[in-house]
mmCIF file of C-alpha atoms in Angstrom:
data_model
loop_
_atom_site.group_PDB
_atom_site.id
_atom_site.type_symbol
_atom_site.label_atom_id
_atom_site.label_comp_id
_atom_site.label_asym_id
_atom_site.label_seq_id
_atom_site.Cartn_x
_atom_site.Cartn_y
_atom_site.Cartn_z
ATOM 1 C CA ASP A 1459 3.583 1.807 20.558
ATOM 2 C CA GLY A 1460 3.579 -0.745 17.759
ATOM 3 C CA GLY A 1461 0.088 -1.677 16.263
ATOM 4 C CA ILE A 1462 -2.783 -1.241 13.827
ATOM 5 C CA THR A 1463 -5.039 1.845 14.095
ATOM 6 C CA GLN A 1464 -8.397 2.450 12.755
ATOM 7 C CA SER A 1465 -10.382 5.712 12.599
ATOM 8 C CA PRO A 1466 -13.154 6.609 13.316
ATOM 9 C CA LYS A 1467 -14.188 3.948 15.666
ATOM 10 C CA TYR A 1468 -17.996 4.772 14.807
ATOM 11 C CA LEU A 1469 -19.197 6.223 11.403
ATOM 12 C CA PHE A 1470 -22.888 7.146 10.205
ATOM 13 C CA ARG A 1471 -23.351 7.427 6.377
ATOM 14 C CA LYS A 1472 -26.502 8.600 4.586
ATOM 15 C CA GLU A 1473 -27.835 6.428 1.947
ATOM 16 C CA GLY A 1474 -25.878 7.434 -1.560
ATOM 17 C CA GLN A 1475 -22.849 8.605 0.103
ATOM 18 C CA ASN A 1476 -19.186 7.432 -0.015
ATOM 19 C CA VAL A 1477 -17.211 6.910 3.250
ATOM 20 C CA THR A 1478 -13.705 6.369 3.636
ATOM 21 C CA LEU A 1479 -12.585 4.158 6.529
ATOM 22 C CA SER A 1480 -8.461 4.422 7.725
ATOM 23 C CA CYS A 1481 -6.114 1.776 8.570
ATOM 24 C CA GLU A 1482 -2.440 2.618 9.832
ATOM 25 C CA GLN A 1483 0.014 0.154 10.990
ATOM 26 C CA ASN A 1484 3.525 0.740 12.265
ATOM 27 C CA LEU A 1485 4.855 -2.775 12.207
ATOM 28 C CA ASN A 1486 6.660 -3.199 8.872
ATOM 29 C CA HIS A 1487 4.235 -5.691 7.681
ATOM 30 C CA ASP A 1488 3.939 -6.107 3.830
ATOM 31 C CA ALA A 1489 0.440 -7.860 3.774
ATOM 32 C CA MET A 1490 -2.749 -5.537 4.647
ATOM 33 C CA TYR A 1491 -6.514 -6.854 4.994
ATOM 34 C CA TRP A 1492 -10.066 -5.769 5.167
ATOM 35 C CA TYR A 1493 -12.544 -7.887 6.943
ATOM 36 C CA ARG A 1494 -16.299 -7.278 7.254
ATOM 37 C CA GLN A 1495 -17.814 -8.725 10.776
ATOM 38 C CA ASP A 1496 -21.674 -9.060 10.523
ATOM 39 C CA PRO A 1497 -24.059 -11.151 13.402
ATOM 40 C CA GLY A 1498 -23.686 -14.704 12.953
ATOM 41 C CA GLN A 1499 -21.858 -14.435 9.948
ATOM 42 C CA GLY A 1500 -18.384 -14.303 10.559
ATOM 43 C CA LEU A 1501 -15.348 -12.413 9.349
ATOM 44 C CA ARG A 1502 -15.489 -12.218 5.389
ATOM 45 C CA LEU A 1503 -12.506 -10.706 3.515
ATOM 46 C CA ILE A 1504 -12.869 -7.771 1.450
ATOM 47 C CA TYR A 1505 -9.572 -6.787 -0.254
ATOM 48 C CA TYR A 1506 -6.137 -7.752 0.907
ATOM 49 C CA SER A 1507 -2.540 -5.973 -0.578
ATOM 50 C CA GLN A 1508 0.747 -8.242 -0.218
ATOM 51 C CA ILE A 1509 2.590 -5.208 -1.290
ATOM 52 C CA VAL A 1510 2.382 -1.548 -2.026
ATOM 53 C CA ASN A 1511 0.471 -0.528 -5.235
ATOM 54 C CA ASP A 1512 -0.958 -4.068 -5.415
ATOM 55 C CA PHE A 1513 -4.355 -5.376 -4.090
ATOM 56 C CA GLN A 1514 -6.319 -8.429 -4.724
ATOM 57 C CA LYS A 1515 -10.306 -8.835 -4.089
ATOM 58 C CA GLY A 1516 -11.436 -10.942 -1.499
ATOM 59 C CA ASP A 1517 -15.008 -12.644 -1.191
ATOM 60 C CA ILE A 1518 -17.090 -9.734 -0.913
ATOM 61 C CA ALA A 1519 -15.092 -7.018 -2.825
ATOM 62 C CA GLU A 1520 -18.594 -5.032 -4.682
ATOM 63 C CA GLY A 1521 -19.332 -1.954 -3.605
ATOM 64 C CA TYR A 1522 -16.010 -1.688 -1.925
ATOM 65 C CA SER A 1523 -12.330 0.127 -3.088
ATOM 66 C CA VAL A 1524 -9.117 0.307 -1.735
ATOM 67 C CA SER A 1525 -5.483 1.822 -2.501
ATOM 68 C CA ARG A 1526 -2.334 0.870 -1.124
ATOM 69 C CA GLU A 1527 0.022 3.792 -2.085
ATOM 70 C CA LYS A 1528 2.246 3.380 1.403
ATOM 71 C CA LYS A 1529 3.540 0.266 3.081
ATOM 72 C CA GLU A 1530 1.378 1.914 6.476
ATOM 73 C CA SER A 1531 -1.888 2.430 4.888
ATOM 74 C CA PHE A 1532 -4.569 0.602 3.631
ATOM 75 C CA PRO A 1533 -8.129 2.622 3.134
ATOM 76 C CA LEU A 1534 -11.308 1.531 2.294
ATOM 77 C CA THR A 1535 -13.538 3.227 0.457
ATOM 78 C CA VAL A 1536 -17.192 2.122 1.082
ATOM 79 C CA THR A 1537 -19.220 3.200 -1.785
ATOM 80 C CA SER A 1538 -22.883 3.996 -2.797
ATOM 81 C CA ALA A 1539 -22.760 0.640 -5.113
ATOM 82 C CA GLN A 1540 -22.801 -1.332 -1.789
ATOM 83 C CA LYS A 1541 -26.198 -1.987 -0.690
ATOM 84 C CA ASN A 1542 -25.928 -3.478 2.638
ATOM 85 C CA PRO A 1543 -22.825 -1.086 4.496
ATOM 86 C CA THR A 1544 -23.808 -1.410 8.012
ATOM 87 C CA ALA A 1545 -21.272 -3.757 9.759
ATOM 88 C CA PHE A 1546 -18.330 -3.598 11.817
ATOM 89 C CA TYR A 1547 -15.090 -3.322 9.451
ATOM 90 C CA LEU A 1548 -12.048 -4.722 10.807
ATOM 91 C CA CYS A 1549 -8.053 -4.285 9.356
ATOM 92 C CA ALA A 1550 -5.481 -6.477 9.739
ATOM 93 C CA SER A 1551 -1.679 -6.955 8.572
ATOM 94 C CA SER A 1552 0.684 -9.771 8.409
ATOM 95 C CA ILE A 1553 4.227 -11.190 8.874
ATOM 96 C CA GLU A 1554 4.746 -14.634 7.848
ATOM 97 C CA ARG A 1555 1.025 -15.327 7.622
ATOM 98 C CA GLU A 1556 0.112 -14.500 11.110
ATOM 99 C CA GLN A 1557 -2.432 -11.781 11.054
ATOM 100 C CA PHE A 1558 -2.820 -9.139 13.716
ATOM 101 C CA PHE A 1559 -6.004 -7.163 13.813
ATOM 102 C CA GLY A 1560 -7.011 -3.376 14.334
ATOM 103 C CA PRO A 1561 -10.001 -2.140 16.951
ATOM 104 C CA GLY A 1562 -12.578 -1.827 13.938
ATOM 105 C CA THR A 1563 -14.911 0.955 12.739
ATOM 106 C CA ARG A 1564 -18.512 0.194 13.345
ATOM 107 C CA LEU A 1565 -20.275 1.804 10.094
ATOM 108 C CA THR A 1566 -23.784 2.667 10.117
ATOM 109 C CA VAL A 1567 -26.343 3.829 7.468
ATOM 110 C CA LEU A 1568 -28.751 6.067 8.687
ATOM 111 C CA LYS B 648 -14.084 -24.016 -1.021
ATOM 112 C CA GLN B 649 -12.580 -24.297 2.615
ATOM 113 C CA GLU B 650 -15.021 -24.098 5.502
ATOM 114 C CA VAL B 651 -14.237 -23.699 9.259
ATOM 115 C CA THR B 652 -16.582 -24.916 11.558
ATOM 116 C CA GLN B 653 -16.472 -24.095 15.373
ATOM 117 C CA ILE B 654 -18.624 -26.228 18.029
ATOM 118 C CA PRO B 655 -20.395 -25.272 20.462
ATOM 119 C CA ALA B 656 -21.428 -22.016 19.259
ATOM 120 C CA ALA B 657 -21.995 -21.003 23.034
ATOM 121 C CA LEU B 658 -20.690 -22.162 26.194
ATOM 122 C CA SER B 659 -21.049 -21.144 29.711
ATOM 123 C CA VAL B 660 -19.369 -22.911 32.548
ATOM 124 C CA PRO B 661 -18.385 -21.734 36.175
ATOM 125 C CA GLU B 662 -15.079 -20.590 37.166
ATOM 126 C CA GLY B 663 -12.142 -22.863 37.607
ATOM 127 C CA GLU B 664 -13.460 -25.537 35.023
ATOM 128 C CA ASN B 665 -11.419 -26.666 32.289
ATOM 129 C CA LEU B 666 -12.536 -26.367 28.743
ATOM 130 C CA VAL B 667 -12.328 -27.413 25.077
ATOM 131 C CA LEU B 668 -13.511 -25.527 22.257
ATOM 132 C CA ASN B 669 -13.373 -27.273 18.772
ATOM 133 C CA CYS B 670 -12.520 -26.184 15.375
ATOM 134 C CA SER B 671 -12.912 -28.500 11.919
ATOM 135 C CA PHE B 672 -11.910 -27.485 8.699
ATOM 136 C CA THR B 673 -12.708 -29.221 4.732
ATOM 137 C CA ASP B 674 -9.633 -29.050 3.646
ATOM 138 C CA SER B 675 -6.480 -30.167 5.033
ATOM 139 C CA ALA B 676 -4.330 -28.597 2.897
ATOM 140 C CA ILE B 677 -3.693 -25.920 5.253
ATOM 141 C CA TYR B 678 -0.487 -23.719 5.782
ATOM 142 C CA ASN B 679 -1.459 -22.584 9.539
ATOM 143 C CA LEU B 680 -4.473 -22.320 11.971
ATOM 144 C CA GLN B 681 -5.126 -19.215 14.175
ATOM 145 C CA TRP B 682 -6.946 -19.095 17.428
ATOM 146 C CA PHE B 683 -8.215 -15.406 17.961
ATOM 147 C CA ARG B 684 -10.040 -13.876 21.072
ATOM 148 C CA GLN B 685 -12.674 -11.091 20.335
ATOM 149 C CA ASP B 686 -14.041 -9.188 23.158
ATOM 150 C CA PRO B 687 -17.573 -7.337 22.262
ATOM 151 C CA GLY B 688 -17.484 -4.403 19.858
ATOM 152 C CA LYS B 689 -13.303 -4.593 19.792
ATOM 153 C CA GLY B 690 -10.862 -5.914 17.246
ATOM 154 C CA LEU B 691 -9.171 -9.824 17.426
ATOM 155 C CA THR B 692 -6.386 -10.772 19.621
ATOM 156 C CA SER B 693 -4.206 -13.566 18.367
ATOM 157 C CA LEU B 694 -3.762 -16.228 20.711
ATOM 158 C CA LEU B 695 -1.890 -19.222 19.473
ATOM 159 C CA LEU B 696 -0.662 -20.044 15.813
ATOM 160 C CA ILE B 697 -0.044 -23.399 14.601
ATOM 161 C CA GLN B 698 1.895 -24.122 11.467
ATOM 162 C CA SER B 699 0.748 -27.372 9.729
ATOM 163 C CA SER B 700 3.999 -29.427 10.347
ATOM 164 C CA GLN B 701 3.262 -28.706 14.373
ATOM 165 C CA ARG B 702 1.260 -30.753 16.421
ATOM 166 C CA GLU B 703 0.650 -28.427 19.039
ATOM 167 C CA GLN B 704 1.269 -24.841 21.041
ATOM 168 C CA THR B 705 1.225 -23.759 24.131
ATOM 169 C CA SER B 706 0.747 -19.953 26.010
ATOM 170 C CA GLY B 707 0.097 -19.876 29.671
ATOM 171 C CA ARG B 708 -3.185 -21.647 30.204
ATOM 172 C CA LEU B 709 -4.040 -21.945 26.717
ATOM 173 C CA ASN B 710 -3.101 -25.239 24.706
ATOM 174 C CA ALA B 711 -3.901 -25.622 20.817
ATOM 175 C CA SER B 712 -3.574 -28.770 19.126
ATOM 176 C CA LEU B 713 -3.929 -29.494 15.308
ATOM 177 C CA ASP B 714 -4.708 -32.618 13.554
ATOM 178 C CA LYS B 715 -4.303 -31.657 10.141
ATOM 179 C CA SER B 716 -4.778 -35.472 8.514
ATOM 180 C CA SER B 717 -8.564 -35.171 10.132
ATOM 181 C CA GLY B 718 -8.959 -31.746 9.928
ATOM 182 C CA ARG B 719 -9.306 -30.683 13.498
ATOM 183 C CA SER B 720 -8.306 -28.222 16.146
ATOM 184 C CA THR B 721 -8.924 -27.791 19.986
ATOM 185 C CA LEU B 722 -8.297 -25.175 22.257
ATOM 186 C CA TYR B 723 -8.034 -26.276 25.657
ATOM 187 C CA ILE B 724 -8.386 -23.743 28.508
ATOM 188 C CA ALA B 725 -6.994 -24.143 31.750
ATOM 189 C CA ALA B 726 -8.615 -23.165 35.375
ATOM 190 C CA SER B 727 -11.171 -20.468 33.452
ATOM 191 C CA GLN B 728 -11.321 -17.496 35.125
ATOM 192 C CA PRO B 729 -14.455 -14.843 34.265
ATOM 193 C CA GLY B 730 -11.656 -12.448 32.344
ATOM 194 C CA ASP B 731 -11.725 -15.302 29.789
ATOM 195 C CA SER B 732 -15.496 -14.695 28.778
ATOM 196 C CA ALA B 733 -15.379 -13.367 25.148
ATOM 197 C CA THR B 734 -15.587 -15.253 21.852
ATOM 198 C CA TYR B 735 -13.126 -17.625 20.228
ATOM 199 C CA LEU B 736 -12.602 -17.852 16.691
ATOM 200 C CA CYS B 737 -10.625 -20.363 14.552
ATOM 201 C CA ALA B 738 -9.310 -19.450 11.324
ATOM 202 C CA VAL B 739 -7.169 -21.160 8.438
ATOM 203 C CA ALA B 740 -5.020 -20.148 6.033
ATOM 204 C CA GLY B 741 -4.595 -21.855 2.763
ATOM 205 C CA SER B 742 -1.734 -23.472 1.175
ATOM 206 C CA GLY B 743 0.169 -22.319 -1.847
ATOM 207 C CA GLY B 744 -1.095 -19.297 -3.532
ATOM 208 C CA SER B 745 -3.820 -18.750 -1.423
ATOM 209 C CA ASN B 746 -2.000 -18.601 2.035
ATOM 210 C CA TYR B 747 -2.227 -14.930 2.302
ATOM 211 C CA LYS B 748 -6.043 -15.593 3.423
ATOM 212 C CA LEU B 749 -7.754 -16.543 6.165
ATOM 213 C CA THR B 750 -10.783 -18.583 6.331
ATOM 214 C CA PHE B 751 -12.994 -17.895 9.667
ATOM 215 C CA GLY B 752 -15.179 -19.940 11.544
ATOM 216 C CA LYS B 753 -17.961 -17.897 13.825
ATOM 217 C CA GLY B 754 -16.925 -18.409 16.848
ATOM 218 C CA THR B 755 -17.486 -19.798 20.320
ATOM 219 C CA LEU B 756 -18.872 -17.660 22.528
ATOM 220 C CA LEU B 757 -17.608 -18.399 25.892
ATOM 221 C CA THR B 758 -19.149 -17.272 29.048
ATOM 222 C CA VAL B 759 -17.569 -18.036 32.570
ATOM 223 C CA ASN B 760 -19.039 -17.738 35.498
ATOM 224 C CA PRO B 761 -17.740 -16.399 38.807
#
């Protein structure tokens, strides 16, 4: 069953903690993306990767980090430097510039 | 900087009505335009993709048009059903080196009443 999986679905973080959100795809897509969605603000690009071992900052990369060691995986770490991390996080992958999205992870800071 | 606007922000219609959602963008140098659907608490589902060289795309009851020169796209939904209730998002991919990045509108929240 091809697609994009994100885990966990819900994540709770205490202030000062780093947390890592998982994104895996079995679509054989080269490019992968992380977006953040907040009510009333639409989707904003955090990081994207066009190929393994390479990634670029998006519009709101501060306080986040990523890695791309495998084609299938693009994990996002939300660090303690991100001052307002409570949001819905969406991972996507693309082929020929058409993007497909995972189900999302809702992160809440306690 | 590309900006994408969607009007209206919310729309409520009775079942069976035909409806149009609007999307406008400020920079006409786009690679493609994509329409998505998002149900509450879920990810985005791709509905239609229009390349910059195309004028429209159709899938079932959905028809999307693109007028690149005027910076506008419309999503037409025929014979609306309660199951069509969702948020509809428009996104454009820039041309040239930025064509991997999408710029999203804030969406139109559609409610179809039985």
